[in-house]
Amino acid sequence: MRFLKALALSVSLSCSAFAAETKTDTVVLVTIDGMRWQEVFRGVDNAFFDQDAYIAHKKHHADFKAKYWRDTAEERRAVLMPFLWSTVAGDGQLYGNRDKGSEGDVTNRYHFSYPGYSEILTGIADDERLVSNDKLLNPNRTILEWLNGMPAYKGKVEAFGSWDVFPYIVNEERAGVPVNAGFEAYEGDTKRVAILNELQEQVPSPWDTVRLDAFTMGYAREALKREKLNFVYIALGETDDFAHDGHYDQYAMAAHRSDKAIADLWAWLQLDPRYAGRTSLIITTDHGRGSESLETWKHHGRFPYTKEDGTTAVSEFAGDGEIWMAFLGPDTPARGEVAGETVTLNQVAPTAAALMGLTFEDSHEVLAHGEVIEAAVRK
Ligand SMILES: [Zn+2]
């Protein structure tokens, strides 16, 4: 679905009440790359794990099952992502459990990362211009650039990504927003930054373009500590790459580590008077993954390819446009796991702005951004 500007004008007018006062003056947005809603809401699936490749590693298989396998979906998800299913489920909101009629979807055509992240950050799906994961400077303005253009937030916006394409998605130079991504060292004068920079050179990443998330989260924490920031974007990447590699156990363990890292960050934010009671957390993902068989969960995305007979086709993995999202903070009513309500990825940026008491403005001439998720913002 594509909203045109003229059509959306009435929508944004009816949303103008959102320029109201909110408690939030900082938003921390975290994405967990290609994390399926199936694991978020059902926990690990033993069909994936009770296979020869895993069973052969007897001790690992037993340890993994002991840690992550339970009889019910509610128990399994709670051991996989305990922060989501305690703090967020208790005090915030979770969207995207299709088992309960809450569908989350991307609106872009491609179902892979660059278009997904751009949709999250700009509120629009620019299907004409954003057609690959190449390092192309985003022609559209993200919420980071929009905020950084306002005197009140200038210099108070930063982004951290495990994937080295984020400086292009955010359009770092034009935006004037620092983006630390890929294998870049971070500029900072704390002891911890120095240690992370040193380790980043010494610890090998399994991937060419994606670093391990501990560095991304570690640098982001130091940035938040150094000075009061108003918008921090943290893009974690391990889940997607372990999934592409076909390592379901590592994918699940990466999800567990992501949840723990976010839990630690949230706990620290509640102890710092600059952030406590004034910070909203949003967690989401850029796309889903295949859901049809044990094979397609590794994959996602609509890519053109040449078939054996020489004709061309476009890849298709059912379910890879399905996403989820979570909200937590002083302006989000506690509704826990939401049932029967549909959300789309282009609603993240407008909703983040609304949590800060602002009405998001995208930069596209024709397309219009998604609507605010009103139920996630207390009026
Ligand atoms: Zn991927």
Short mmCIF file of C-alpha atoms and ligand atoms in Angstrom, two decimals:
data_model
loop_
_atom_site.label_atom_id
_atom_site.label_comp_id
_atom_site.label_asym_id
_atom_site.label_seq_id
_atom_site.Cartn_x
_atom_site.Cartn_y
_atom_site.Cartn_z
CA MET A 1 0.00 0.00 0.00
CA ARG A 2 1.32 3.43 -0.90
CA PHE A 3 -0.03 6.57 0.65
CA LEU A 4 0.01 9.60 -1.60
CA LYS A 5 0.56 13.03 -0.10
CA ALA A 6 -2.86 14.43 -0.96
CA LEU A 7 -4.52 11.41 0.57
CA ALA A 8 -2.39 11.62 3.68
CA LEU A 9 -2.97 15.31 4.30
CA SER A 10 -6.28 14.68 6.01
CA VAL A 11 -4.61 11.98 8.08
CA SER A 12 -1.86 14.29 9.31
CA LEU A 13 -4.36 17.05 10.06
CA SER A 14 -6.35 14.70 12.22
CA CYS A 15 -3.13 13.75 14.01
CA SER A 16 -2.13 17.32 14.81
CA ALA A 17 -3.32 16.80 18.37
CA PHE A 18 -0.07 14.87 18.80
CA ALA A 19 1.89 18.09 19.12
CA ALA A 20 0.86 17.69 22.73
CA GLU A 21 3.12 17.47 25.75
CA THR A 22 4.77 14.15 26.40
CA LYS A 23 7.26 13.09 29.03
CA THR A 24 9.70 11.65 26.50
CA ASP A 25 12.68 13.76 25.48
CA THR A 26 14.90 10.86 24.41
CA VAL A 27 14.04 7.97 22.11
CA VAL A 28 16.28 4.91 21.88
CA LEU A 29 15.42 2.91 18.77
CA VAL A 30 16.89 -0.59 18.54
CA THR A 31 16.56 -2.91 15.55
CA ILE A 32 17.35 -6.63 15.54
CA ASP A 33 18.08 -7.52 11.92
CA GLY A 34 15.80 -10.11 10.31
CA MET A 35 14.48 -11.36 13.65
CA ARG A 36 11.32 -13.33 12.90
CA TRP A 37 8.08 -12.68 14.76
CA GLN A 38 7.76 -16.45 15.04
CA GLU A 39 10.63 -16.68 17.55
CA VAL A 40 9.67 -13.43 19.30
CA PHE A 41 6.15 -14.70 20.06
CA ARG A 42 6.60 -18.48 20.08
CA GLY A 43 10.20 -18.93 21.21
CA VAL A 44 12.50 -21.42 19.50
CA ASP A 45 11.04 -24.09 17.25
CA ASN A 46 12.28 -27.62 17.97
CA ALA A 47 11.64 -28.61 14.35
CA PHE A 48 14.66 -26.47 13.51
CA PHE A 49 16.84 -27.70 16.30
CA ASP A 50 16.06 -31.40 16.56
CA GLN A 51 17.95 -32.14 13.37
CA ASP A 52 20.94 -34.35 12.72
CA ALA A 53 23.40 -31.47 12.40
CA TYR A 54 22.61 -30.33 15.93
CA ILE A 55 21.91 -33.69 17.53
CA ALA A 56 25.39 -34.82 16.45
CA HIS A 57 26.79 -32.27 18.89
CA LYS A 58 25.29 -34.04 21.85
CA LYS A 59 26.28 -31.73 24.67
CA HIS A 60 25.52 -28.54 22.78
CA HIS A 61 22.15 -29.93 21.72
CA ALA A 62 21.27 -30.87 25.29
CA ASP A 63 22.45 -27.53 26.68
CA PHE A 64 20.55 -25.57 24.06
CA LYS A 65 17.34 -27.48 24.65
CA ALA A 66 17.65 -27.17 28.40
CA LYS A 67 18.06 -23.43 28.07
CA TYR A 68 15.54 -22.57 25.35
CA TRP A 69 13.03 -25.40 24.94
CA ARG A 70 9.81 -25.43 26.99
CA ASP A 71 6.41 -26.98 26.35
CA THR A 72 4.42 -23.82 25.69
CA ALA A 73 5.03 -20.81 23.46
CA GLU A 74 4.64 -18.49 26.45
CA GLU A 75 7.38 -20.28 28.39
CA ARG A 76 9.67 -20.59 25.36
CA ARG A 77 9.55 -16.92 24.41
CA ALA A 78 10.12 -15.92 28.02
CA VAL A 79 13.38 -17.88 28.18
CA LEU A 80 14.51 -16.70 24.74
CA MET A 81 13.80 -12.98 25.26
CA PRO A 82 13.19 -12.43 28.97
CA PHE A 83 13.32 -8.62 28.86
CA LEU A 84 10.67 -8.45 26.13
CA TRP A 85 8.44 -10.83 28.05
CA SER A 86 8.85 -9.31 31.48
CA THR A 87 9.51 -5.57 31.39
CA VAL A 88 8.15 -4.74 27.93
CA ALA A 89 5.15 -7.09 28.20
CA GLY A 90 4.45 -5.78 31.69
CA ASP A 91 4.85 -2.04 31.16
CA GLY A 92 4.81 -1.54 27.37
CA GLN A 93 3.35 -2.92 24.15
CA LEU A 94 4.22 -5.66 21.66
CA TYR A 95 2.73 -5.80 18.16
CA GLY A 96 3.00 -8.48 15.49
CA ASN A 97 1.81 -11.76 16.98
CA ARG A 98 -0.07 -13.19 14.01
CA ASP A 99 -1.28 -16.05 16.22
CA LYS A 100 -3.38 -13.40 17.98
CA GLY A 101 -4.41 -11.49 14.88
CA SER A 102 -1.85 -8.71 15.29
CA GLU A 103 -0.11 -8.43 11.93
CA GLY A 104 3.04 -6.44 11.38
CA ASP A 105 4.18 -5.85 7.80
CA VAL A 106 6.74 -3.91 5.81
CA THR A 107 5.22 -1.70 3.11
CA ASN A 108 8.27 -1.77 0.83
CA ARG A 109 8.35 -4.18 -2.07
CA TYR A 110 11.73 -5.78 -1.42
CA HIS A 111 11.80 -7.35 2.05
CA PHE A 112 15.54 -6.91 2.57
CA SER A 113 17.61 -4.59 4.71
CA TYR A 114 18.28 -1.23 3.05
CA PRO A 115 14.65 -0.66 2.01
CA GLY A 116 13.52 -1.93 5.43
CA TYR A 117 15.80 0.33 7.45
CA SER A 118 14.98 3.28 5.26
CA GLU A 119 11.28 2.59 5.81
CA ILE A 120 11.83 2.49 9.57
CA LEU A 121 13.86 5.70 9.65
CA THR A 122 12.11 7.78 6.97
CA GLY A 123 8.53 6.55 7.39
CA ILE A 124 8.17 5.87 3.66
CA ALA A 125 8.81 2.98 1.28
CA ASP A 126 10.68 4.48 -1.66
CA ASP A 127 10.35 1.49 -3.99
CA GLU A 128 11.51 3.41 -7.05
CA ARG A 129 14.89 4.53 -5.76
CA LEU A 130 15.83 2.14 -2.95
CA VAL A 131 16.07 -1.16 -4.73
CA SER A 132 19.24 -2.81 -3.36
CA ASN A 133 21.57 -3.12 -0.37
CA ASP A 134 24.26 -1.16 -2.21
CA LYS A 135 26.09 1.70 -0.53
CA LEU A 136 23.98 4.47 -2.05
CA LEU A 137 23.32 7.69 -0.18
CA ASN A 138 19.69 7.77 0.89
CA PRO A 139 17.88 10.53 -1.02
CA ASN A 140 15.24 10.61 1.73
CA ARG A 141 15.55 12.30 5.11
CA THR A 142 15.52 10.07 8.17
CA ILE A 143 14.05 11.00 11.53
CA LEU A 144 17.65 11.43 12.72
CA GLU A 145 18.38 14.07 10.09
CA TRP A 146 15.00 15.74 10.68
CA LEU A 147 15.64 16.02 14.43
CA ASN A 148 19.24 17.13 13.96
CA GLY A 149 17.93 19.96 11.78
CA MET A 150 16.06 21.44 14.73
CA PRO A 151 17.97 23.75 17.11
CA ALA A 152 16.65 21.86 20.15
CA TYR A 153 18.14 18.54 19.01
CA LYS A 154 21.17 19.58 16.96
CA GLY A 155 24.19 17.50 17.92
CA LYS A 156 22.04 15.32 20.19
CA VAL A 157 21.38 12.54 17.66
CA GLU A 158 23.65 9.55 16.99
CA ALA A 159 23.48 6.17 15.25
CA PHE A 160 25.36 2.91 15.76
CA GLY A 161 25.13 -0.03 13.40
CA SER A 162 26.75 -3.43 13.08
CA TRP A 163 26.28 -3.34 9.30
CA ASP A 164 28.59 -1.07 7.34
CA VAL A 165 25.83 0.35 5.12
CA PHE A 166 24.24 2.49 7.85
CA PRO A 167 26.29 5.63 7.10
CA TYR A 168 24.62 5.57 3.67
CA ILE A 169 21.11 4.77 4.90
CA VAL A 170 21.30 7.70 7.33
CA ASN A 171 23.24 9.79 4.79
CA GLU A 172 25.67 10.71 7.54
CA GLU A 173 27.34 13.68 5.91
CA ARG A 174 24.21 15.44 4.66
CA ALA A 175 22.39 14.67 7.92
CA GLY A 176 25.24 15.88 10.11
CA VAL A 177 24.49 12.89 12.33
CA PRO A 178 27.45 10.76 13.46
CA VAL A 179 27.02 7.14 12.41
CA ASN A 180 29.44 4.56 13.78
CA ALA A 181 29.03 1.36 11.80
CA GLY A 182 30.77 -1.65 10.33
CA PHE A 183 34.30 -1.90 11.70
CA GLU A 184 34.84 1.78 12.42
CA ALA A 185 36.57 2.71 15.64
CA TYR A 186 34.56 5.07 17.83
CA GLU A 187 35.83 8.47 18.79
CA GLY A 188 35.61 8.82 22.50
CA ASP A 189 37.95 9.39 25.40
CA THR A 190 36.69 6.86 27.93
CA LYS A 191 38.63 3.80 28.98
CA ARG A 192 35.82 1.58 27.76
CA VAL A 193 35.86 3.10 24.28
CA ALA A 194 39.62 2.52 24.12
CA ILE A 195 39.18 -1.13 25.11
CA LEU A 196 36.36 -1.67 22.61
CA ASN A 197 38.40 -0.04 19.83
CA GLU A 198 41.37 -2.26 20.66
CA LEU A 199 39.27 -5.43 20.85
CA GLN A 200 37.47 -4.62 17.62
CA GLU A 201 40.80 -4.85 15.82
CA GLN A 202 41.69 -8.12 17.54
CA VAL A 203 38.41 -10.06 17.51
CA PRO A 204 37.48 -11.55 14.14
CA SER A 205 33.94 -11.14 12.89
CA PRO A 206 32.43 -14.08 11.00
CA TRP A 207 31.32 -11.61 8.32
CA ASP A 208 32.89 -9.11 5.93
CA THR A 209 30.39 -6.30 6.33
CA VAL A 210 28.88 -6.87 9.77
CA ARG A 211 30.64 -6.61 13.13
CA LEU A 212 29.64 -8.34 16.33
CA ASP A 213 26.85 -6.54 18.20
CA ALA A 214 28.76 -6.15 21.47
CA PHE A 215 30.81 -3.38 19.82
CA THR A 216 27.75 -1.60 18.45
CA MET A 217 25.93 -1.70 21.77
CA GLY A 218 29.09 -0.90 23.72
CA TYR A 219 29.78 2.27 21.77
CA ALA A 220 26.15 3.37 21.96
CA ARG A 221 26.19 2.99 25.74
CA GLU A 222 29.30 5.14 25.98
CA ALA A 223 27.72 7.83 23.78
CA LEU A 224 24.61 7.95 25.97
CA LYS A 225 26.82 8.20 29.06
CA ARG A 226 29.05 10.94 27.67
CA GLU A 227 26.25 13.44 27.19
CA LYS A 228 22.49 13.68 27.23
CA LEU A 229 21.31 12.61 23.78
CA ASN A 230 17.77 12.93 22.41
CA PHE A 231 17.71 10.23 19.76
CA VAL A 232 19.96 7.19 19.54
CA TYR A 233 19.56 4.53 16.91
CA ILE A 234 21.19 1.15 17.61
CA ALA A 235 21.12 -1.40 14.76
CA LEU A 236 22.07 -4.93 15.83
CA GLY A 237 22.94 -7.38 13.07
CA GLU A 238 24.03 -10.83 14.29
CA THR A 239 20.59 -12.45 14.04
CA ASP A 240 20.29 -11.97 10.28
CA ASP A 241 23.77 -13.16 9.44
CA PHE A 242 23.63 -16.27 11.61
CA ALA A 243 20.27 -17.06 10.01
CA HIS A 244 21.67 -16.66 6.49
CA ASP A 245 24.47 -18.99 7.53
CA GLY A 246 21.82 -21.53 8.53
CA HIS A 247 22.86 -21.65 12.19
CA TYR A 248 19.51 -21.71 13.98
CA ASP A 249 21.14 -22.13 17.38
CA GLN A 250 23.40 -19.11 16.87
CA TYR A 251 20.45 -17.10 15.52
CA ALA A 252 18.50 -17.87 18.69
CA MET A 253 21.46 -17.17 20.96
CA ALA A 254 22.05 -13.84 19.18
CA ALA A 255 18.40 -12.94 19.81
CA HIS A 256 18.89 -13.82 23.47
CA ARG A 257 22.04 -11.66 23.69
CA SER A 258 20.25 -8.77 21.96
CA ASP A 259 17.45 -8.97 24.51
CA LYS A 260 19.99 -9.02 27.36
CA ALA A 261 21.92 -6.06 25.93
CA ILE A 262 18.71 -4.05 25.62
CA ALA A 263 17.72 -5.06 29.17
CA ASP A 264 21.07 -3.84 30.53
CA LEU A 265 20.78 -0.60 28.57
CA TRP A 266 17.24 0.00 29.83
CA ALA A 267 18.25 -0.70 33.43
CA TRP A 268 21.11 1.78 33.14
CA LEU A 269 18.86 4.43 31.55
CA GLN A 270 16.54 4.15 34.57
CA LEU A 271 19.44 4.90 36.91
CA ASP A 272 20.64 8.02 35.10
CA PRO A 273 18.67 11.17 36.00
CA ARG A 274 19.19 12.54 32.48
CA TYR A 275 17.18 9.63 31.07
CA ALA A 276 15.06 8.07 33.83
CA GLY A 277 11.35 8.59 33.26
CA ARG A 278 12.09 10.65 30.13
CA THR A 279 13.19 7.95 27.71
CA SER A 280 11.14 5.80 25.35
CA LEU A 281 12.42 2.57 23.87
CA ILE A 282 11.32 1.19 20.51
CA ILE A 283 12.44 -2.24 19.30
CA THR A 284 11.70 -3.60 15.84
CA THR A 285 13.17 -5.41 12.84
CA ASP A 286 13.75 -4.57 9.18
CA HIS A 287 12.10 -7.63 7.60
CA GLY A 288 10.94 -11.16 8.28
CA ARG A 289 12.23 -14.45 6.92
CA GLY A 290 10.73 -17.38 5.05
CA SER A 291 8.22 -19.45 6.98
CA GLU A 292 7.23 -22.26 4.64
CA SER A 293 9.74 -24.92 5.51
CA LEU A 294 12.89 -25.66 7.41
CA GLU A 295 14.81 -24.34 4.43
CA THR A 296 13.25 -20.92 3.77
CA TRP A 297 13.76 -19.48 7.27
CA LYS A 298 17.34 -18.72 6.25
CA HIS A 299 16.27 -16.47 3.44
CA HIS A 300 14.33 -13.34 2.68
CA GLY A 301 14.04 -10.69 0.01
CA ARG A 302 12.78 -10.19 -3.51
CA PHE A 303 15.82 -10.44 -5.76
CA PRO A 304 15.76 -10.91 -9.54
CA TYR A 305 17.63 -14.04 -10.63
CA THR A 306 18.19 -16.15 -13.74
CA LYS A 307 16.57 -19.59 -13.76
CA GLU A 308 18.17 -22.73 -15.20
CA ASP A 309 16.21 -22.34 -18.42
CA GLY A 310 17.64 -18.83 -18.87
CA THR A 311 14.48 -16.94 -18.01
CA THR A 312 14.48 -14.43 -15.17
CA ALA A 313 12.35 -14.53 -12.06
CA VAL A 314 12.15 -12.81 -8.67
CA SER A 315 12.86 -14.72 -5.48
CA GLU A 316 9.97 -15.13 -3.08
CA PHE A 317 9.97 -16.34 0.50
CA ALA A 318 6.49 -16.35 2.00
CA GLY A 319 6.43 -14.45 5.26
CA ASP A 320 9.56 -12.36 4.76
CA GLY A 321 7.59 -9.11 4.84
CA GLU A 322 6.24 -9.88 8.31
CA ILE A 323 7.62 -7.83 11.19
CA TRP A 324 6.96 -7.01 14.84
CA MET A 325 7.59 -4.03 17.08
CA ALA A 326 7.67 -3.10 20.75
CA PHE A 327 7.28 0.15 22.71
CA LEU A 328 8.23 0.97 26.29
CA GLY A 329 8.40 4.25 28.16
CA PRO A 330 6.60 6.95 30.14
CA ASP A 331 4.22 7.84 27.29
CA THR A 332 3.23 4.32 26.27
CA PRO A 333 0.24 2.80 28.09
CA ALA A 334 0.89 -0.70 29.42
CA ARG A 335 -1.07 -2.99 27.11
CA GLY A 336 1.37 -5.88 26.87
CA GLU A 337 0.88 -8.22 23.96
CA VAL A 338 -1.55 -6.52 21.63
CA ALA A 339 -4.13 -8.69 19.84
CA GLY A 340 -6.01 -7.94 16.66
CA GLU A 341 -4.24 -4.68 15.78
CA THR A 342 -2.23 -4.24 12.60
CA VAL A 343 0.94 -2.18 12.28
CA THR A 344 3.33 -1.36 9.46
CA LEU A 345 7.02 -0.52 9.44
CA ASN A 346 6.44 2.98 8.05
CA GLN A 347 4.73 3.89 11.35
CA VAL A 348 7.90 3.65 13.44
CA ALA A 349 9.38 7.11 12.70
CA PRO A 350 6.08 9.02 13.04
CA THR A 351 5.36 7.20 16.30
CA ALA A 352 8.87 7.90 17.64
CA ALA A 353 8.31 11.59 16.87
CA ALA A 354 4.88 11.52 18.53
CA LEU A 355 6.43 10.07 21.68
CA MET A 356 8.64 13.19 21.75
CA GLY A 357 5.56 15.38 21.30
CA LEU A 358 6.44 16.13 17.66
CA THR A 359 4.70 15.60 14.33
CA PHE A 360 7.07 13.88 11.91
CA GLU A 361 7.68 15.42 8.50
CA ASP A 362 9.10 13.23 5.76
CA SER A 363 10.99 14.67 2.80
CA HIS A 364 9.45 12.81 -0.13
CA GLU A 365 7.64 14.88 -2.74
CA VAL A 366 4.95 12.33 -3.54
CA LEU A 367 4.88 9.51 -1.02
CA ALA A 368 3.64 10.16 2.50
CA HIS A 369 4.82 8.54 5.72
CA GLY A 370 2.80 6.07 7.77
CA GLU A 371 0.43 7.09 10.51
CA VAL A 372 1.28 7.37 14.18
CA ILE A 373 0.39 4.26 16.16
CA GLU A 374 -1.93 6.21 18.41
CA ALA A 375 -2.41 3.42 20.93
CA ALA A 376 1.33 3.48 21.66
CA VAL A 377 1.26 7.15 22.67
CA ARG A 378 -0.60 8.24 25.78
CA LYS A 379 -2.80 11.28 25.20
ZN ZN B 1 19.50 -10.75 5.41
#
